[in-house]
Coordinates of C-alpha atoms and ligand atoms in Angstrom, one line a residue:
X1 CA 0.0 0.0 0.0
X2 CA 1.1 3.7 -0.5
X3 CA 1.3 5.5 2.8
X4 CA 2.6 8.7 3.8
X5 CA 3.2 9.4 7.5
X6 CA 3.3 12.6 8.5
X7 CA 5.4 14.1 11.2
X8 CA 9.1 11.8 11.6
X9 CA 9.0 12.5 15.5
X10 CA 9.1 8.6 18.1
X11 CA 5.8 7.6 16.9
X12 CA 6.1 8.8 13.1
X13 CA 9.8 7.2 12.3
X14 CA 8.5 4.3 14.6
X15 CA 5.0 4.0 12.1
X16 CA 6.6 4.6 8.9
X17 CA 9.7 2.1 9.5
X18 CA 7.7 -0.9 10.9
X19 CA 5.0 -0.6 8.0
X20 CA 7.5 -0.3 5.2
X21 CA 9.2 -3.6 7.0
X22 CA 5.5 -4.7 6.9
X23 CA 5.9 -4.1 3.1
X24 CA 4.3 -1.1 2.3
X25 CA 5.6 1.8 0.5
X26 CA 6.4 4.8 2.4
X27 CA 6.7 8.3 2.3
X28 CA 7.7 10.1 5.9
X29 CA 7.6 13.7 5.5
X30 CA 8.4 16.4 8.3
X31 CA 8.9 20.1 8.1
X32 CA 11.9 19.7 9.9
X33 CA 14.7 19.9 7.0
X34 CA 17.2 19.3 9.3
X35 CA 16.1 16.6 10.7
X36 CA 14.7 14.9 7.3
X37 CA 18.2 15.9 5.7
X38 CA 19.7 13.3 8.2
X39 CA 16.7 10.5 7.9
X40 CA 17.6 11.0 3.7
X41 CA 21.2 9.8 4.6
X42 CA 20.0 6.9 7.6
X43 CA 21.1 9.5 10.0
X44 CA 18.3 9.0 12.9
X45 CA 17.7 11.5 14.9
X46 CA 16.4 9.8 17.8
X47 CA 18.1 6.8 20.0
X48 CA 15.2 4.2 19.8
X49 CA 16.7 0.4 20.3
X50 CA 16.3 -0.9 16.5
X51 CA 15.0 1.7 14.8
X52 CA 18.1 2.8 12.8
X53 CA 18.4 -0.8 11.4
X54 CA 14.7 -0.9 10.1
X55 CA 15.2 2.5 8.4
X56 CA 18.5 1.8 6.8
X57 CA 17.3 -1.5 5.3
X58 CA 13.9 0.1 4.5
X59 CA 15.9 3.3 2.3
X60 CA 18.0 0.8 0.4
X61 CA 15.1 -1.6 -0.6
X62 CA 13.2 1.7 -1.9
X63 CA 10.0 0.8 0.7
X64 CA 11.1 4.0 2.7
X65 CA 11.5 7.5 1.4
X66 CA 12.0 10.7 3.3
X67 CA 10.6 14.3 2.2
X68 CA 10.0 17.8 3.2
X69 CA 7.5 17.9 0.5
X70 CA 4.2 17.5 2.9
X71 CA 1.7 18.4 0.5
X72 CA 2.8 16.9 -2.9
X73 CA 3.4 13.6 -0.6
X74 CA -0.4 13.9 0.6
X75 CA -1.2 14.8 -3.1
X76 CA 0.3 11.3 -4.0
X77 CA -1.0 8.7 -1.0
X78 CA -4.1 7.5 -0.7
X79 CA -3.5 6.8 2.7
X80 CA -2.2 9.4 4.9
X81 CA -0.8 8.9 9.0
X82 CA -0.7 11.8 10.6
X83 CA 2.0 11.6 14.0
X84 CA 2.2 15.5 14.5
X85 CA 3.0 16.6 18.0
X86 CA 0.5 17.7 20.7
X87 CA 2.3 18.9 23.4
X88 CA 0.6 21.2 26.2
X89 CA 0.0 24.4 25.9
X90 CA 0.3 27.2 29.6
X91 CA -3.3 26.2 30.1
X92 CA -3.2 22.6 30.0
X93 CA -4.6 22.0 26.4
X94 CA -2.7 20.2 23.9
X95 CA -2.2 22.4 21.2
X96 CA -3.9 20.8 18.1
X97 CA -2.0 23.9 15.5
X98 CA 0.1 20.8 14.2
X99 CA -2.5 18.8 13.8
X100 CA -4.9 21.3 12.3
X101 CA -2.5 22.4 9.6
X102 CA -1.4 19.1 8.1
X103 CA -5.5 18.4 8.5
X104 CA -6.0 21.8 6.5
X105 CA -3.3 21.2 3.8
X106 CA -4.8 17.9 2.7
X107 CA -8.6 19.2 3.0
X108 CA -7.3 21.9 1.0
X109 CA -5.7 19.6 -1.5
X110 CA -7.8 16.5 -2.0
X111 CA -9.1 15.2 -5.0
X112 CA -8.8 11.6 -4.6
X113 CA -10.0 9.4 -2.1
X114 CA -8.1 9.3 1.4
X115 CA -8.1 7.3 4.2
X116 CA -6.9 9.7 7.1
X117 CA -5.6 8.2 10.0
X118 CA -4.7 10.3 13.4
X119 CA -2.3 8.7 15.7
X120 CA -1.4 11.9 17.5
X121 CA -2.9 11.6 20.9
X122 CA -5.6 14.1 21.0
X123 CA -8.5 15.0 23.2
X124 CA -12.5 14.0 23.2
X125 CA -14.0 15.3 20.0
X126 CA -11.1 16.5 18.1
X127 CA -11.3 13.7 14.9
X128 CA -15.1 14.8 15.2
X129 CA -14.2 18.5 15.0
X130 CA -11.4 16.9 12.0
X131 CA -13.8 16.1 9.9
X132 CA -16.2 19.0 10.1
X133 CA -13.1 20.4 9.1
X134 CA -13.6 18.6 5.7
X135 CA -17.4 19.3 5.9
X136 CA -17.0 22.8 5.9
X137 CA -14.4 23.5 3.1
X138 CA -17.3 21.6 1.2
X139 CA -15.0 18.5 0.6
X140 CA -17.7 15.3 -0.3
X141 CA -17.5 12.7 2.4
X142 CA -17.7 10.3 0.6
X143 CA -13.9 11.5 -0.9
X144 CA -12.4 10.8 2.8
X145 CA -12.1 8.9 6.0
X146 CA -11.4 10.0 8.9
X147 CA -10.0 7.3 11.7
X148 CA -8.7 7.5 14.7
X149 CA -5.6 5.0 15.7
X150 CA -4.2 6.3 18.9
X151 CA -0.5 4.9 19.9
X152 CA 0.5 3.1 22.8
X153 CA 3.7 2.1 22.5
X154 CA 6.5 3.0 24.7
X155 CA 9.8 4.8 24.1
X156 CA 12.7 2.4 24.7
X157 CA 10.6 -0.8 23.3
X158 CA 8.6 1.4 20.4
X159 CA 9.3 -1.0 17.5
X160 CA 8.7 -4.2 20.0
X161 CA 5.7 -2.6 21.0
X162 CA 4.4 -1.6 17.5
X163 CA 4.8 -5.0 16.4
X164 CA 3.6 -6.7 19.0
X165 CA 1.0 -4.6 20.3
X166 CA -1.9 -5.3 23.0
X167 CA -4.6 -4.2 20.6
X168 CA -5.4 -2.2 17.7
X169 CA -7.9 0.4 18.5
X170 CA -9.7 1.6 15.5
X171 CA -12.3 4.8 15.7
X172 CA -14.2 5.5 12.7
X173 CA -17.0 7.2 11.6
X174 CA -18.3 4.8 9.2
X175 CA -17.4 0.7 8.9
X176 CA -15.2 0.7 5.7
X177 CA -11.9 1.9 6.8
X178 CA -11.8 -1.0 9.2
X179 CA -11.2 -3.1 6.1
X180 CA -8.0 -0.7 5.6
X181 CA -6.8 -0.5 8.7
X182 CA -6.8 -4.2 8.4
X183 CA -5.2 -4.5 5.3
X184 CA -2.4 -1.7 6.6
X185 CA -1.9 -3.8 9.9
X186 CA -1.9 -7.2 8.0
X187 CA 1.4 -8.6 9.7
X188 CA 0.8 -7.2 12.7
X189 CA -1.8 -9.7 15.0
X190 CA -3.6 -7.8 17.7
X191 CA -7.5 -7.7 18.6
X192 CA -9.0 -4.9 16.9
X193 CA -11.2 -2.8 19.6
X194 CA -13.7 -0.7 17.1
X195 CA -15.6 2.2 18.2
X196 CA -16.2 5.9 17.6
X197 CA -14.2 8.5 17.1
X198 CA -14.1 9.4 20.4
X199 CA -14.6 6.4 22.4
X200 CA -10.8 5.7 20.7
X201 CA -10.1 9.2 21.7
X202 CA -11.1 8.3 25.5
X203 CA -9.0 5.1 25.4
X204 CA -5.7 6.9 25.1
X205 CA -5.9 8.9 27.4
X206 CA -7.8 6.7 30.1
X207 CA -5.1 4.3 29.4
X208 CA -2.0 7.3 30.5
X209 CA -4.3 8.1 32.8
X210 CA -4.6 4.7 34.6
X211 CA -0.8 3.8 34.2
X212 CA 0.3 6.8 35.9
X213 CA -2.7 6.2 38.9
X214 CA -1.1 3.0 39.3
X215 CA 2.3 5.1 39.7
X216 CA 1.3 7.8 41.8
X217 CA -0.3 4.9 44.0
X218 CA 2.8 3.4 44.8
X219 CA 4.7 6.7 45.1
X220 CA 2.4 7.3 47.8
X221 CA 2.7 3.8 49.2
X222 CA 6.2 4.3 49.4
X223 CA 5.9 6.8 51.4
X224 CA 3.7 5.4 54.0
X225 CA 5.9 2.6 53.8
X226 CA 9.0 4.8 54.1
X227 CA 7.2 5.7 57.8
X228 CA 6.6 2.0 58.8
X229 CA 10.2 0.8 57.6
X230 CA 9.0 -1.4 55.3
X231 CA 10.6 -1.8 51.7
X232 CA 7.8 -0.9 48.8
X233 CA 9.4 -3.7 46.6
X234 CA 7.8 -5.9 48.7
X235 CA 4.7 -4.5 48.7
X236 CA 4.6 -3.9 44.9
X237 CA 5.1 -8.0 44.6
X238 CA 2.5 -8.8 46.9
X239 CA -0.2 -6.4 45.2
X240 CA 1.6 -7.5 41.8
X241 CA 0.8 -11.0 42.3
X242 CA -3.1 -10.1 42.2
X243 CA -4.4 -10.9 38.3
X244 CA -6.7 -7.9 38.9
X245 CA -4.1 -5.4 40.0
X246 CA -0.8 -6.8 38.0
X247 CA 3.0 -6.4 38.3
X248 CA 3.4 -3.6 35.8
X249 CA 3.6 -0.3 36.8
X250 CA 4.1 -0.4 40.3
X251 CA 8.0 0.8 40.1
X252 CA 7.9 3.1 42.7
X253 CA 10.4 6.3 42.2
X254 CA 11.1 9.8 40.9
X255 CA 7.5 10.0 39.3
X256 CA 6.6 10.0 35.6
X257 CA 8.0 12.1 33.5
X258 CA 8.2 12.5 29.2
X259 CA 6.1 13.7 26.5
X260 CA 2.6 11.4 27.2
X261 CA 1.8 11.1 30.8
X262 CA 2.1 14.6 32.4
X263 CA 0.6 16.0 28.9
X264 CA -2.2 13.6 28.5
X265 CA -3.2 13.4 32.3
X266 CA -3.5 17.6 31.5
X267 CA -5.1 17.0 28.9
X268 CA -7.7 14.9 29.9
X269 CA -8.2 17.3 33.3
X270 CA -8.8 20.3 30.6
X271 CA -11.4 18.5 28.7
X272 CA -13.2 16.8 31.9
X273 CA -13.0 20.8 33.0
X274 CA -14.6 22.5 29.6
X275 CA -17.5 19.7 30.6
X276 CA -17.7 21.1 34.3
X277 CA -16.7 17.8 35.2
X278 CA -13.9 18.2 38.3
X279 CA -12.0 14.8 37.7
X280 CA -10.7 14.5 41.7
X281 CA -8.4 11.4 41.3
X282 CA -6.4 12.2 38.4
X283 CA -6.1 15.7 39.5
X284 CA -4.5 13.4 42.9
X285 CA -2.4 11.4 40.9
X286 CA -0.7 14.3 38.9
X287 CA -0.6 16.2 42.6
X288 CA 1.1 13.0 43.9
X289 CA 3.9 12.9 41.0
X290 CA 4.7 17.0 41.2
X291 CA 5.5 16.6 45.0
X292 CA 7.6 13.2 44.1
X293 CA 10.8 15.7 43.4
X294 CA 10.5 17.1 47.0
X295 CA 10.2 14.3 48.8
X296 CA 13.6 12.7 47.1
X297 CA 15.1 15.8 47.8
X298 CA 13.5 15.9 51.5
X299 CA 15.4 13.2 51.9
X300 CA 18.8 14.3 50.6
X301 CA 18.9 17.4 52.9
X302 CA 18.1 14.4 55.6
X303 CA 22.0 13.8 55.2
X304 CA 23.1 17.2 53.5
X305 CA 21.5 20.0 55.2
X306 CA 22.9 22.8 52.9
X307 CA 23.7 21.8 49.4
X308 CA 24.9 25.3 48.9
X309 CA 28.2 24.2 47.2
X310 CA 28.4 20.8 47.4
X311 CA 29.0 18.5 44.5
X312 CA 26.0 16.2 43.6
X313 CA 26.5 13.6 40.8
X314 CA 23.2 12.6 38.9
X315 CA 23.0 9.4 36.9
X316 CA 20.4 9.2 34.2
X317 CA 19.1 12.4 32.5
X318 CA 16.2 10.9 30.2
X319 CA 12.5 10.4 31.5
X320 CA 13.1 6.8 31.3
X321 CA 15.9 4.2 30.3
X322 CA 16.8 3.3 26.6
X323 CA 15.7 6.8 25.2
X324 CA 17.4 10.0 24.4
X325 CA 13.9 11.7 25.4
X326 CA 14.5 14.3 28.2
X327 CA 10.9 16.0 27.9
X328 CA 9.4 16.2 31.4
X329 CA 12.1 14.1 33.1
X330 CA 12.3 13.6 36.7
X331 CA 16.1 13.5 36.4
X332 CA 16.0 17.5 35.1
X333 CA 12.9 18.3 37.2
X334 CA 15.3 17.8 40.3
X335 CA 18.6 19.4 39.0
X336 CA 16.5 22.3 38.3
X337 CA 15.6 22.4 42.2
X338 CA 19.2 20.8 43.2
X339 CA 20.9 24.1 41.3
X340 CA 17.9 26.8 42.8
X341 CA 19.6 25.1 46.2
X342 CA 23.3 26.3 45.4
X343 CA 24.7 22.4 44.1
X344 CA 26.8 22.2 41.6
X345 CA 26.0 19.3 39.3
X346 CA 28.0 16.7 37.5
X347 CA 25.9 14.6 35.4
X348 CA 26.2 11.0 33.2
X349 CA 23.3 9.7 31.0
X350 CA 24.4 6.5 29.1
X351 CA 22.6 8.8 25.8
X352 CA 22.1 12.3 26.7
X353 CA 24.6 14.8 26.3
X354 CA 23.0 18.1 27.5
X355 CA 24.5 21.5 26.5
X356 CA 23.7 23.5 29.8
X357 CA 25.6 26.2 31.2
X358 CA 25.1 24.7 35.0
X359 CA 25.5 21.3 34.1
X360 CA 28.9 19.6 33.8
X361 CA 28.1 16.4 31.8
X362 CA 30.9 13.2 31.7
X363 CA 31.0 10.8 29.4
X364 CA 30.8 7.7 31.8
X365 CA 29.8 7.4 35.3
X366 CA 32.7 6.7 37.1
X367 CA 34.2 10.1 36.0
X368 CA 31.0 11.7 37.0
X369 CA 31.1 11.1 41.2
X370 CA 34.7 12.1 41.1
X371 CA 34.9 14.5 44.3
X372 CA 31.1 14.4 44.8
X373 CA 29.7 14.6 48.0
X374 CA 26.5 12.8 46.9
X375 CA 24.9 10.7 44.2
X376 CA 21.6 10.2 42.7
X377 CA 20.4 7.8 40.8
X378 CA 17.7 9.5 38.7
X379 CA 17.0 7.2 35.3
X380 CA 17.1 3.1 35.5
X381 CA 19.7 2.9 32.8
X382 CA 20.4 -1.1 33.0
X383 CA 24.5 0.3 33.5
X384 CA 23.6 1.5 36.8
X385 CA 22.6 -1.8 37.8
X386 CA 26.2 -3.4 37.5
X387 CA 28.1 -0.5 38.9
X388 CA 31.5 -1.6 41.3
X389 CA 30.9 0.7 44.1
X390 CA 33.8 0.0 45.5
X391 CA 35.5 2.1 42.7
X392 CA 32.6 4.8 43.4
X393 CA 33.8 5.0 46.9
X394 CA 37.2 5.7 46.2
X395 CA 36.4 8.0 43.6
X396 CA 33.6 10.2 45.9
X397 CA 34.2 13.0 48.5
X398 CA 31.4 12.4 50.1
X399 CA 29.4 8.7 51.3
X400 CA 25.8 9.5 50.1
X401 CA 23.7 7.5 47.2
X402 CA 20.0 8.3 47.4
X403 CA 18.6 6.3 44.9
X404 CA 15.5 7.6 42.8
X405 CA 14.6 4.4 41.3
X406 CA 15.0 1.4 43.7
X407 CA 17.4 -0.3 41.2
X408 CA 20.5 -0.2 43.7
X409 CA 20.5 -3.2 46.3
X410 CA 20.9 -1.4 49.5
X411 CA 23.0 -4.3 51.4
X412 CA 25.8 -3.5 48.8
X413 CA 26.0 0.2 48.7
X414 CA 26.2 0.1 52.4
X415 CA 28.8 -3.0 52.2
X416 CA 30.7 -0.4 50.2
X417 CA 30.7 2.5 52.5
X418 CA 28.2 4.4 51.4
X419 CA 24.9 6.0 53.6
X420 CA 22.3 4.6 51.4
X421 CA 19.2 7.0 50.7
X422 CA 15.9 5.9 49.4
X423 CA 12.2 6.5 49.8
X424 CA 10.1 3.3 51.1
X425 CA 12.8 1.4 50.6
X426 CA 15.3 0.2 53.5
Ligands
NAD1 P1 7.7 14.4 18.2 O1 7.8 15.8 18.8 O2 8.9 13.5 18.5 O3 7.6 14.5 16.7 C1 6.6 15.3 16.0 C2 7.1 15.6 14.6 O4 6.1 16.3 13.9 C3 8.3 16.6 14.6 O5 9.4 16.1 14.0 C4 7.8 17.9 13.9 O6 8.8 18.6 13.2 C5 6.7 17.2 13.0 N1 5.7 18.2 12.5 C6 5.1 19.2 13.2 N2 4.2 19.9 12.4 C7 4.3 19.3 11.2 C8 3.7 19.5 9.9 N3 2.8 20.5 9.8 N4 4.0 18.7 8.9 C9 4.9 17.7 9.0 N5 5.6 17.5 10.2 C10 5.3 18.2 11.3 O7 6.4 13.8 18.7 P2 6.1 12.3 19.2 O8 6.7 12.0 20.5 O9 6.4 11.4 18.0 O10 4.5 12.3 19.4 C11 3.6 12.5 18.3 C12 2.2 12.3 18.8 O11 2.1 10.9 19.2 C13 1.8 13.1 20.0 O12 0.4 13.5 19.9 C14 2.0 12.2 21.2 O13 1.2 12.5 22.3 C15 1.6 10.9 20.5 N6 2.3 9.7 21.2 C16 3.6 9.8 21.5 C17 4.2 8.6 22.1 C18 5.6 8.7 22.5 O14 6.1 7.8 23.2 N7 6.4 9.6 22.1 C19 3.5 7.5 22.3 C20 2.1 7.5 21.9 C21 1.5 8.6 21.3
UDX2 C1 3.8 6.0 27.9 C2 2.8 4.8 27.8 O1 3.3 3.7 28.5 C3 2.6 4.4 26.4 O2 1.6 3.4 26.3 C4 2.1 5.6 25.6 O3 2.0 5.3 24.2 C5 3.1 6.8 25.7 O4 3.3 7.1 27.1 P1 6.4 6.2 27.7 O5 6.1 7.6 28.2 O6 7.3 6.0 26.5 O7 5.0 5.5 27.4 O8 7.1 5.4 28.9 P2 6.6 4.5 30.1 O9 7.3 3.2 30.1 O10 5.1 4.4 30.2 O11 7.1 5.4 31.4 C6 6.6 6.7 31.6 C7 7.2 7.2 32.9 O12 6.7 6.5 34.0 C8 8.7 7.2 33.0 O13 9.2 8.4 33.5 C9 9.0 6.0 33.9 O14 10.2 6.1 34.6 C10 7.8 6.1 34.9 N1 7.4 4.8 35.5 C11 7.0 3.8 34.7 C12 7.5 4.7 36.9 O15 7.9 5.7 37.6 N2 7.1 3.5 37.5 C13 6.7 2.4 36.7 O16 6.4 1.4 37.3 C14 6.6 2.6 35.3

């Protein structure tokens, strides 16, 4: 089939490699000449486990093309992904602008049928408003289709996860582009949930919106356990064990970060709000995950009173392990209040390299505690799992690891010399 994604951001490189390894012809176009002038030469811009390989082999065998030319590549699809980004705007809202130009350029344009499909996570009613869009620029309806295919994979696993996903959620207007999305998703087996538009709408985000409850539960566990001396680990496997609860998700740390969760919980709070609907438990759970910084950091000025010119070593800058994504990270969220404090920060991300003036990056972690009086572990890169913090020791100034994401084993650290830190865990 001849399918042009729009937008070459996580979820569009991550659409348009997997369905031209699915067979299907591809063009990805983005605005972004920069960023397309390194996809045209296999250059990708993202670190996403696998992703670089698919697009590579892709390019060569001609299923995968890569273009700045939005509108002659919607001109020449029939069927046309659109992966813009939606990311909040000062009042909570995603802003839809992306969305609404590439959706105005083809209504603008079309002449031929085209099956539309919006993967962008957007709120309640948007495809609906999408395709009044169409309506009124006088566009025939029976010349388009307008479905709604939300995402759910996660960064770090996104080709895994597009492959091999839970369920394809298909909303739609009226039953024929089922039949397409079928044909689009032919190699890839999931059980297809079909509903409205906006029933798929409301899946994507009650889906954030329950992962991160289950994550602001435990964070708050934690901290009850933290008071009893009780380790959360253990009480995450004992409520894990439960079918209707489940193991996933129950990582207690830091809090969520990146570009879905914080956005989509606001998200969904804005549009519960313009219904006069006052949605108390997510409001909690995104309460829960702001506070999470101050509670880590509670506990560091346990041991360090005044961080005024100490040296704290961070490990882990991106939201999450396996990604180059830093949008919304815990890891930055608490530098930001560890430098308002008077710290001067080292940092080591396994990916990330940032280019701040009041953050002195290394390039492996070892390097980074040199002299520090403490160290945070702030992303579960699986490196920080096999430290030898013995050579830590010898390298630090100081003895304290506060560990953000329960991935250290205590008995260890301490073996080593070190004044383990940690919240709900002993
Ligand atoms: P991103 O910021 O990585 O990429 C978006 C891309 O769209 C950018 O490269 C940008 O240049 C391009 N773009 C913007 N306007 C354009 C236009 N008019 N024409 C062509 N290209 C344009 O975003 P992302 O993380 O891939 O997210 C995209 C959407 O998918 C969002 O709605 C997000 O909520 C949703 N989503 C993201 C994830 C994830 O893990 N990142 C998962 C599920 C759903
Ligand atoms: C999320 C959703 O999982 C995915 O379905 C959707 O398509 C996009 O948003 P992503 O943001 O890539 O995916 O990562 P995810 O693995 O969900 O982690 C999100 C955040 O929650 C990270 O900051 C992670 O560290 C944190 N997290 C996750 C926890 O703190 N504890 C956990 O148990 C799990």
């Amino acid at each position: 089939m001849n399918i042009c994604v729009i937008g070459a951001g996580y979820v569009g490189l991550t659409t348009a490699a997997v369905l031209s390894d699915c067979g299907h012809y591809i063009d990805c176009v983005d605005i972004n000449h920069e960023r397309i002038a390194m996809l045209k030469k296999g250059v990708v811009p993202i670190f996403e486990p696998g992703l670089e390989e698919i697009i590579s082999k892709n390019i060569e065998n001609n299923h995968l093309t890569f273009s700045t030319k939005v509108k002659e590549k919607i001109d020449e699809n029939p069927i046309i992904f659109i992966t813009v980004g939606t990311p909040s705007l000062e009042d909570g809202s995603p802003n839809l602008t992306y969305v609404k130009l590439v959706v105005d350029d083809i209504a603008n344009s079309i002449t031929s049928h085209k099956t539309i499909i919006i993967k962008s996570t957007v709120p309640p009613g948007t495809n609906e408003e999408i395709y009044n869009m169409f309506i009124e620029k006088d566009v025939d309806p029976e010349l388009f289709d307008i479905v709604s295919n939300p995402e759910f994979l996660r960064e770090g696993s996104a080709v895994k996860d597009m492959l091999e996903p839970d369920k394809v959620v298909v909303g739609i207007k009226r039953p024929e582009p089922v039949q397409v999305m079928q044909k689009i998703y032919q190699q890839i087996h999931a059980p297809y949930i079909v509903t409205s538009l906006t029933g798929a709408e409301m899946i994507k985000y009650a889906s954030n919106a329950f992962l991160a409850t289950k994550i602001s539960f435990i964070n708050e566990i934690a901290r009850i356990c933290d008071a009893y001396e009780v380790n959360v680990s253990d009480v995450a496997l004992g409520l894990g064990t439960d079918p209707r609860i489940g193991p996933l998700f129950l990582r207690a740390g830091l809090g969520y970060g990146g570009s879905c969760f914080p956005k989509d919980l606001q998200g969904l709070t804005y549009a519960a709000k313009k219904k006069n609907i006052h949605p108390e438990l997510i409001t909690s759970v995104q309460n829960v995950n702001d506070m999470q910084i101050d509670i880590y950091l509670k506990k560091l000025k346990s041991a360090i009173p005044e961080l005024k010119e100490k040296q704290v070593t961070v490990w882990g800058l991106s939201f999450k392990p396996d990604t180059d994504d830093t949008r919304y990270s815990a890891s930055i969220r608490l530098i930001e209040k560890l430098l308002e404090e008077g710290a001067t920060i080292h940092a080591y991300d396994p990916v990330v390299k940032l280019d701040h003036p009041e953050i002195i990056c290394h390039s492996n972690a070892y390097e980074a505690v040199k002299q520090s009086d403490a160290l945070i572990v702030a992303t579960e890169w699986n490196e920080f799992k096999e430290i030898n913090w013995l050579k830590v020791k010898e390298s630090m100034d100081g003895n304290i690891v506060l560990d953000g994401r329960n991935i250290i084993d205590p008995r260890i650290v301490r073996h080593a010399g070190f004044h383990y830190l940690g919240v709900g865990q002993l």
